[in-house]
mmCIF file of C-alpha atoms in Angstrom:
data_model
loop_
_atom_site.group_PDB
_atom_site.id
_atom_site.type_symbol
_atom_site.label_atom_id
_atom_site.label_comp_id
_atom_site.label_asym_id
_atom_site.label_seq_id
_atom_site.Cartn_x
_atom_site.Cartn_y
_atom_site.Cartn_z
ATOM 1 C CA UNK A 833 0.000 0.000 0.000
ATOM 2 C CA UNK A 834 1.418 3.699 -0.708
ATOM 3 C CA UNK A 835 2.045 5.495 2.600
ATOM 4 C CA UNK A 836 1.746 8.909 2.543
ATOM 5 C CA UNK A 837 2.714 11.944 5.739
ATOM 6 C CA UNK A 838 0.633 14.514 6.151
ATOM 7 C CA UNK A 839 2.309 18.063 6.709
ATOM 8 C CA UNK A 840 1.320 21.591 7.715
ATOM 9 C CA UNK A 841 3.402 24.861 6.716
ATOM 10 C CA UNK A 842 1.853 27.908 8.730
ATOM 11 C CA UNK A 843 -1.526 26.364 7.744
ATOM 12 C CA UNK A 844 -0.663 25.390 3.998
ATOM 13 C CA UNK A 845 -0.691 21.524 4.017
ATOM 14 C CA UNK A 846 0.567 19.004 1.538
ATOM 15 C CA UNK A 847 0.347 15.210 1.571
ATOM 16 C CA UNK A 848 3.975 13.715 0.867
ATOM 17 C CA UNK A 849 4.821 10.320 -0.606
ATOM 18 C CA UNK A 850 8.091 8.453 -1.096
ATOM 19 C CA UNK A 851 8.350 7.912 -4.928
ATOM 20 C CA UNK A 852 11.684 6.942 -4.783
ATOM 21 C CA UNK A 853 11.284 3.158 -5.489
ATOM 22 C CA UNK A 854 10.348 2.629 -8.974
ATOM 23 C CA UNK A 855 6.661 1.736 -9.767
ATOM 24 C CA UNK A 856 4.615 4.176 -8.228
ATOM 25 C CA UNK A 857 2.848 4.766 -11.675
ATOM 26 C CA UNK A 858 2.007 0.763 -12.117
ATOM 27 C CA UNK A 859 0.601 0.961 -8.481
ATOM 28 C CA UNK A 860 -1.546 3.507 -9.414
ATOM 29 C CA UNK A 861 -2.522 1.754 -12.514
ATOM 30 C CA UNK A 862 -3.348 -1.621 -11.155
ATOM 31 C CA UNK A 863 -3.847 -1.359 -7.356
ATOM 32 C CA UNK A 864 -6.012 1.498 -7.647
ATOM 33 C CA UNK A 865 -7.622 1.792 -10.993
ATOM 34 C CA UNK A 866 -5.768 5.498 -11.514
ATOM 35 C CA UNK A 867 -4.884 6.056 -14.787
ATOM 36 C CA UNK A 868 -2.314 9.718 -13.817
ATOM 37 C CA UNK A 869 -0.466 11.282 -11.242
ATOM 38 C CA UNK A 870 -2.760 14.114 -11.689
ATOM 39 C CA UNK A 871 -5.915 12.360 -11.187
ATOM 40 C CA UNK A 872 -3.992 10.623 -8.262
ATOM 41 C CA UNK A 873 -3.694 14.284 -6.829
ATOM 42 C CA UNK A 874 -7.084 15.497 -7.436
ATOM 43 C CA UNK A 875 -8.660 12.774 -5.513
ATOM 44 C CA UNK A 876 -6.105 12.835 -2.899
ATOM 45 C CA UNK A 877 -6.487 16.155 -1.721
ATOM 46 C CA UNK A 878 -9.993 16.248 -1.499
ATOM 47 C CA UNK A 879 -11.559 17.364 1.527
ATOM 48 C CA UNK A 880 -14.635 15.183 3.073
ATOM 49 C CA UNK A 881 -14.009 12.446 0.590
ATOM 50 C CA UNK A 882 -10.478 11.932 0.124
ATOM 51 C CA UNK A 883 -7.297 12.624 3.016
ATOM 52 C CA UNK A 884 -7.883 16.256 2.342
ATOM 53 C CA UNK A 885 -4.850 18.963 1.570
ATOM 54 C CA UNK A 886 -3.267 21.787 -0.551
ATOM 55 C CA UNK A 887 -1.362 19.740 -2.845
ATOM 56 C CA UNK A 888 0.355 16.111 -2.822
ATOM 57 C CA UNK A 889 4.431 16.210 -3.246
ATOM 58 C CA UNK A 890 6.193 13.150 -4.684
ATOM 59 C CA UNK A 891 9.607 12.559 -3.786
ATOM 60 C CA UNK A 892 12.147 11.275 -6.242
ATOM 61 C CA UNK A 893 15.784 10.258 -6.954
ATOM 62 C CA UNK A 894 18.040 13.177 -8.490
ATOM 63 C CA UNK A 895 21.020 12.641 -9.966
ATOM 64 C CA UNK A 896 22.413 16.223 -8.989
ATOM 65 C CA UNK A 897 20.839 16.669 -6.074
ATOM 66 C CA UNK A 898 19.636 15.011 -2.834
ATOM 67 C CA UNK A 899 16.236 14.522 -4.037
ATOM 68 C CA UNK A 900 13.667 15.699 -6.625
ATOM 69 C CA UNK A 901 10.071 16.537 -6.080
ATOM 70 C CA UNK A 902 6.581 15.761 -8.441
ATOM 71 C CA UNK A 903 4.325 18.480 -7.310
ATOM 72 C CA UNK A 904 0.356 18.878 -7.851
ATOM 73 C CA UNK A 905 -1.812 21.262 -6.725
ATOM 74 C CA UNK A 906 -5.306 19.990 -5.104
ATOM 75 C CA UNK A 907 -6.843 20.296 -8.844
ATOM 76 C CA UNK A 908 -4.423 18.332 -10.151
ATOM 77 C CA UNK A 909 -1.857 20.888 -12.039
ATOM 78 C CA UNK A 910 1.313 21.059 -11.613
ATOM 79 C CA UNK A 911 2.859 23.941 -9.580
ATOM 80 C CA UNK A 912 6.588 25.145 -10.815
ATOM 81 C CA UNK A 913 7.463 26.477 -6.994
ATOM 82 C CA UNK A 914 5.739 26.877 -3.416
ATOM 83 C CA UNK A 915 7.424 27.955 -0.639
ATOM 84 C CA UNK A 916 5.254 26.212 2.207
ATOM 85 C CA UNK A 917 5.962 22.453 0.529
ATOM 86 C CA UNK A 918 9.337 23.183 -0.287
ATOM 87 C CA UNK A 919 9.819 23.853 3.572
ATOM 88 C CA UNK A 920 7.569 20.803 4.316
ATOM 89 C CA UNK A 921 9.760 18.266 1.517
ATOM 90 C CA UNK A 922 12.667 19.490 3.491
ATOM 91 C CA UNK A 923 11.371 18.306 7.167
ATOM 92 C CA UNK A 924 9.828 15.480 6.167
ATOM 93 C CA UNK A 925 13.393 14.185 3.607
ATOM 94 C CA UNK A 926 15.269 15.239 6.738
ATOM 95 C CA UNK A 927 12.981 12.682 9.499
ATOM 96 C CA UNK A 928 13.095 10.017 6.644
ATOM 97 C CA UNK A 929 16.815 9.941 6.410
ATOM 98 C CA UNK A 930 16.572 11.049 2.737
ATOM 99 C CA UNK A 931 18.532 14.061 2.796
ATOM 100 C CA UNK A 932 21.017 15.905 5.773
ATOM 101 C CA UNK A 933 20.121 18.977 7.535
ATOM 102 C CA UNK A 934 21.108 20.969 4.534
ATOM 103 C CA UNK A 935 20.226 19.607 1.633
ATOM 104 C CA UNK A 936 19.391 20.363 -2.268
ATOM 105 C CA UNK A 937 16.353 19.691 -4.351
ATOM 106 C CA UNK A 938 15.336 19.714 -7.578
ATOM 107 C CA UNK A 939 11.658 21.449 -8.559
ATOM 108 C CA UNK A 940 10.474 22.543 -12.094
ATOM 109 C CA UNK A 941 12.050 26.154 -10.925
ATOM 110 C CA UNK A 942 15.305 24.987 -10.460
ATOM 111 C CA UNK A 943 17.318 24.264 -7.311
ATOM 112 C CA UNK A 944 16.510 25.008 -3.990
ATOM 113 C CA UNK A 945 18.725 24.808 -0.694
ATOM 114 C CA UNK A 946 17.031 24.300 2.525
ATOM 115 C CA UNK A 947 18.288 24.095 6.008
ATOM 116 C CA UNK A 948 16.438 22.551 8.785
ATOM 117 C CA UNK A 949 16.368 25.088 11.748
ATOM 118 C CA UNK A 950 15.770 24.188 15.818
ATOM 119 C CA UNK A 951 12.289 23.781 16.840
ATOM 120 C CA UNK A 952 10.960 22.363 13.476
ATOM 121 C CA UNK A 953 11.283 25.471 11.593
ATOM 122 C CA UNK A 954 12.865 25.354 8.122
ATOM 123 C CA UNK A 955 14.534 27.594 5.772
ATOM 124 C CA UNK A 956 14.530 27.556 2.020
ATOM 125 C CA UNK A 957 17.042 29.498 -0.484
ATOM 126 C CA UNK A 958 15.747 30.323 -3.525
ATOM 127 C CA UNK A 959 16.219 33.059 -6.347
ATOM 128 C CA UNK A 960 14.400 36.800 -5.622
ATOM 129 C CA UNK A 961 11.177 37.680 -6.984
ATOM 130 C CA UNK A 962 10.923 39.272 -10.085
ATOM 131 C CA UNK A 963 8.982 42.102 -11.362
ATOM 132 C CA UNK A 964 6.877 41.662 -14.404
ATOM 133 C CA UNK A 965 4.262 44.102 -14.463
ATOM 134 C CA UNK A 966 5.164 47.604 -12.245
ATOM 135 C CA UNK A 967 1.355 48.738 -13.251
ATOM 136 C CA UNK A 968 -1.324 47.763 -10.789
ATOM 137 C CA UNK A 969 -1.582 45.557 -9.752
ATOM 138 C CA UNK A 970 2.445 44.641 -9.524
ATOM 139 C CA UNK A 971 3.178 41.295 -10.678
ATOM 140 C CA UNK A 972 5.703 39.437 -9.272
ATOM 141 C CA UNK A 973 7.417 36.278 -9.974
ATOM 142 C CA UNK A 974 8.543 34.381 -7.178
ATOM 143 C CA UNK A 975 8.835 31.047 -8.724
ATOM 144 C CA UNK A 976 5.262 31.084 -9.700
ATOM 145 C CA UNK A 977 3.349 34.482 -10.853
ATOM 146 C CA UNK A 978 1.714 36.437 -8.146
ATOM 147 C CA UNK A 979 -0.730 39.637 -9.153
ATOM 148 C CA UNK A 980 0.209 41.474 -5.672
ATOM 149 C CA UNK A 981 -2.378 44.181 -4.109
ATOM 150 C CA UNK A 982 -2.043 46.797 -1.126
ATOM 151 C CA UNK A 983 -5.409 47.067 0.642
ATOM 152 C CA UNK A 984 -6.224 48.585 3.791
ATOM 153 C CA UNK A 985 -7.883 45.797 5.640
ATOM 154 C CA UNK A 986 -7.761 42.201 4.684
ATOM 155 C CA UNK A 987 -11.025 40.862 6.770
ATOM 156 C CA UNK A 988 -13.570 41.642 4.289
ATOM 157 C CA UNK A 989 -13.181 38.550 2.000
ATOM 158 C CA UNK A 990 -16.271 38.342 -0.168
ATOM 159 C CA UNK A 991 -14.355 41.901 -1.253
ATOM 160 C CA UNK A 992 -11.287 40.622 -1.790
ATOM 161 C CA UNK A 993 -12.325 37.125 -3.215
ATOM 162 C CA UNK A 994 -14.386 39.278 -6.425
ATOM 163 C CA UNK A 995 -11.044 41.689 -6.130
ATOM 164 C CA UNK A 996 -8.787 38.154 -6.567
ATOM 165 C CA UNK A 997 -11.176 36.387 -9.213
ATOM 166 C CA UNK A 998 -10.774 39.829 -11.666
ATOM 167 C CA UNK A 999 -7.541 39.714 -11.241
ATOM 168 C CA UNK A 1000 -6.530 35.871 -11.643
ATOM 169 C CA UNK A 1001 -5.752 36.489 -14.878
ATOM 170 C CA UNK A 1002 -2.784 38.971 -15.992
ATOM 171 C CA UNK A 1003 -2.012 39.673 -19.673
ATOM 172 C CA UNK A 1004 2.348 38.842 -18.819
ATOM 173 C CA UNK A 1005 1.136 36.046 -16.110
ATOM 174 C CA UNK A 1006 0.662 33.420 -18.902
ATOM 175 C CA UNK A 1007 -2.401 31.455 -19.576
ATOM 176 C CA UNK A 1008 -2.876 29.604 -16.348
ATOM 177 C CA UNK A 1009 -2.916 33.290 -14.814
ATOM 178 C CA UNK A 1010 -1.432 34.087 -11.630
ATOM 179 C CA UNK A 1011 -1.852 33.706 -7.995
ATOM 180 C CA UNK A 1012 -3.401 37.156 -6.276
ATOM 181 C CA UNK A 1013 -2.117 37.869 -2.883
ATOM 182 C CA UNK A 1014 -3.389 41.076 -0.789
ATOM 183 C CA UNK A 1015 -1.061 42.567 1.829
ATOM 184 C CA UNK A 1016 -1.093 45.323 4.254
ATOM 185 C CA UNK A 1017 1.632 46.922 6.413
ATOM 186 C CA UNK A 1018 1.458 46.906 9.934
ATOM 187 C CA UNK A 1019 4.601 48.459 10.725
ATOM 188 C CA UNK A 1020 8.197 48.466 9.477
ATOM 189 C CA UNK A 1021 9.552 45.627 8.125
ATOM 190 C CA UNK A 1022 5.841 43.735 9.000
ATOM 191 C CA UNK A 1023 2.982 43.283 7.039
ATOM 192 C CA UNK A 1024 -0.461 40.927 7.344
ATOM 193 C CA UNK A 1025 -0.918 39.079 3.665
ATOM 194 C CA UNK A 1026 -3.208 36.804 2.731
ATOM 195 C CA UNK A 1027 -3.062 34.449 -1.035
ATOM 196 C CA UNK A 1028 -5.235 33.473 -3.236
ATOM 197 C CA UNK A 1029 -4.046 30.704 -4.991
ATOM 198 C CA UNK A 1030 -4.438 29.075 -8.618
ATOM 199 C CA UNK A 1031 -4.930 25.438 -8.651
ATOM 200 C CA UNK A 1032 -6.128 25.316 -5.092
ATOM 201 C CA UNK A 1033 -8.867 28.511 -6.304
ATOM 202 C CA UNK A 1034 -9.621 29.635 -2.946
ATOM 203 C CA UNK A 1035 -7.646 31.805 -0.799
ATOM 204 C CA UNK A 1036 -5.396 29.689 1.703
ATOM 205 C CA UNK A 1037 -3.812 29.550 5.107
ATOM 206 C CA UNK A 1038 -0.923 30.542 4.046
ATOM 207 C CA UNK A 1039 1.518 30.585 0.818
ATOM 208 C CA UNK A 1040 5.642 30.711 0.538
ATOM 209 C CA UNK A 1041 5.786 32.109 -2.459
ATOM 210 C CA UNK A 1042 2.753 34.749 -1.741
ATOM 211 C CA UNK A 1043 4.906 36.189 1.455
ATOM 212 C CA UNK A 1044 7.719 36.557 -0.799
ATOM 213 C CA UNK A 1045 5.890 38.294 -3.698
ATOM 214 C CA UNK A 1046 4.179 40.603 -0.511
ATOM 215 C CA UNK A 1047 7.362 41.304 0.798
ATOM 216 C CA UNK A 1048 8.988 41.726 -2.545
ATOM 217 C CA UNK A 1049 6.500 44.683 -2.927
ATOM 218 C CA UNK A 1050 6.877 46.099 0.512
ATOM 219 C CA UNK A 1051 10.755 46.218 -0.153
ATOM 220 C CA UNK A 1052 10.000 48.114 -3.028
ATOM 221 C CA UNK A 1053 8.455 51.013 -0.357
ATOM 222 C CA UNK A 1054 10.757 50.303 1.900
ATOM 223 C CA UNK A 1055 14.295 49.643 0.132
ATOM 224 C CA UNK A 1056 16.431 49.857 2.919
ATOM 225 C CA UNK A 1057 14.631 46.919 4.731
ATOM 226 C CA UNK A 1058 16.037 43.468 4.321
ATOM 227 C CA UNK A 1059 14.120 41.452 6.229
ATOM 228 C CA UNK A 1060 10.494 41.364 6.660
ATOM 229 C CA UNK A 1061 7.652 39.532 9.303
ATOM 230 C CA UNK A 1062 4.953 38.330 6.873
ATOM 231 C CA UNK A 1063 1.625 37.146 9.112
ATOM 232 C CA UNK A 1064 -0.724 34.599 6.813
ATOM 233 C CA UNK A 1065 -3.934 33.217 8.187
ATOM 234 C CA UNK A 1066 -2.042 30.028 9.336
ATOM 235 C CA UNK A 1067 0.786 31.782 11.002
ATOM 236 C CA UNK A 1068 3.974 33.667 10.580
ATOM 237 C CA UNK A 1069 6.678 33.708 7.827
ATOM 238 C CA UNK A 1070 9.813 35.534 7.755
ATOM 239 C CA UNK A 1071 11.423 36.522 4.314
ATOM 240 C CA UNK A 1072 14.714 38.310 4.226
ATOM 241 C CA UNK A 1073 16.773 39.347 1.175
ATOM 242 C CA UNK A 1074 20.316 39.096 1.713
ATOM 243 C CA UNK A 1075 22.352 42.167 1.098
ATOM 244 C CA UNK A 1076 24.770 41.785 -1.986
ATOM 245 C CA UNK A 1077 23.411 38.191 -2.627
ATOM 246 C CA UNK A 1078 20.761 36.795 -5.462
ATOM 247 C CA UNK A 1079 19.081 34.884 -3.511
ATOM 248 C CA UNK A 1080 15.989 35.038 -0.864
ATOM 249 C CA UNK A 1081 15.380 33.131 2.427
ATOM 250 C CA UNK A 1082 11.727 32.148 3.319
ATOM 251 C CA UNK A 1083 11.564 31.140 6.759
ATOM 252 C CA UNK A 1084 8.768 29.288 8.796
ATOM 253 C CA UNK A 1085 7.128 26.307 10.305
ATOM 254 C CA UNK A 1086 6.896 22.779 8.771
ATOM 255 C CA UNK A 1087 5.126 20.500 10.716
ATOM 256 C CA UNK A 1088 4.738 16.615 10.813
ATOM 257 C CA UNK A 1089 1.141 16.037 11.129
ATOM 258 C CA UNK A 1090 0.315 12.330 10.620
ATOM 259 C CA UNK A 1091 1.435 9.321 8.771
ATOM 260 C CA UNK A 1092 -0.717 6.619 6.975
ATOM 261 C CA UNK A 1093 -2.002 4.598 3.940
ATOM 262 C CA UNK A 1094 -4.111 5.519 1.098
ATOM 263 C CA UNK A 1095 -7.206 3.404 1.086
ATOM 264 C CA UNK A 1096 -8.715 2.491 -2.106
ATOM 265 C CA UNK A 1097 -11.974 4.276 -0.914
ATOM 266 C CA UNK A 1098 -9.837 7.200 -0.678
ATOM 267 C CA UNK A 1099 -9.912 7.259 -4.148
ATOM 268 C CA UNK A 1100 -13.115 6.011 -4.957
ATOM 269 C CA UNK A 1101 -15.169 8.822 -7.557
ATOM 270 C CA UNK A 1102 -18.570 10.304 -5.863
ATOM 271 C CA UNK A 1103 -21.449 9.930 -7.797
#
């Protein structure tokens, strides 16, 4: 049977399986009557009917690195970066004795470093955002497109979920759109953010790469900060942009939650 852990970053969580032994594909095929990895995913991650998370992560052999990672979003597509799972891949590769307490992993946008921290925090290097679109709303790249807004307040969501849904779909942010993530300051160096994410189409708990793109844009107002609190939903991140280096550091929790088997009913379509 495929055993899966369930993790939680800041709120974000992700179902992680050990795909390193060949066959996962056949097992899916014949064991469990799923024809894709996506499908696989989508059924997965729904909640009610199936285990219930923000995206499943499959972990694989690398060549170049200490592991590589298969990741779907809870409707099945495939997401090039997210900050949360990359911290959760990290805690969970470090508990299994796949990788050390630094390590390197390969993702559709590129390499990324992580270092597990004390208390069950984790940090993961990765390359800056990057800005696409200076109009408003600013789009930002941080390994997956991010429409970014300043509001005011962040509590009135039926506002900001018709704000999010007319804005899910930027002209430079490709044809899968973008991810829209509201933030607002709080103080120096500290803002309150809040995602709305593509392939999960709701807003979540939290997201890595949304508290990058927010802090990305708050650096922009505030240049001479380099590092910067980011409060989500789930809890808090910290993103800091090294001076003189190319890289950024996301910082946060990654928790262990549970550990299990898929059942076939997991994956059983409702009629």
């Amino acid at each position: 049977p495929l055993q899966f852990t369930k993790t939680s970053g800041a709120g974000n969580d992700f179902i992680i399986i050990d795909a390193r032994a060949p066959g996962l594909d056949k097992v899916l095929r014949e064991e469990y009557g799923i024809n894709s990895r996506a499908e696989f995913a989508k059924l997965l991650c729904r909640r009610g009917h199936g285990i219930g998370a923000d995206g499943v992560v499959l972990v694989e052999n690398a060549q170049d690195a200490d592991f590589s990672w298969d990741f779907f979003n809870s409707d099945g597509s495939h997401a090039e970066m997210c900050g949360n799972a990359a911290r959760c891949v990290a805690r969970f590769a470090h508990a299994k004795g796949i990788a050390k307490s630094e390590m390197r992993f390969k993702t559709a946008a590129g390499i990324v470093k992580a270092k597990i921290l004390d208390g069950g925090g984790v940090q993961v290097m990765m390359l800056p955002p990057r800005l696409v679109e200076k109009d408003l709303p600013v789009l930002v790249d941080s390994g997956v497109p991010h429409a970014v807004i300043k509001e005011t307040k962040l509590n009135d969501t039926r506002k900001l979920r018709e704000t999010a849904l007319a804005n899910r779909y930027p002209k430079k942010a490709g044809p899968r759109g973008s991810n829209v993530t509201f933030y607002a300051p709080t103080g120096p160096a500290k803002i309150v953010a809040i995602s709305f994410e593509r392939g999960v189409e709701d807003f979540t708990l939290a997201c890595g790469t949304g508290a990058m793109a927010a802090a990305y844009a708050a650096k922009l107002e505030q240049p001479a900060q380099n590092v910067f609190e980011v409060r989500m939903p789930g809890g808090r991140l910290e993103v800091e942009f090294p001076a003189d280096q190319n890289v950024v550091l996301l910082r946060g929790p990654a928790q262990l939650i549970a550990e299990g088997i898929v059942l076939k009913e997991a994956l059983n379509e409702i009629i």
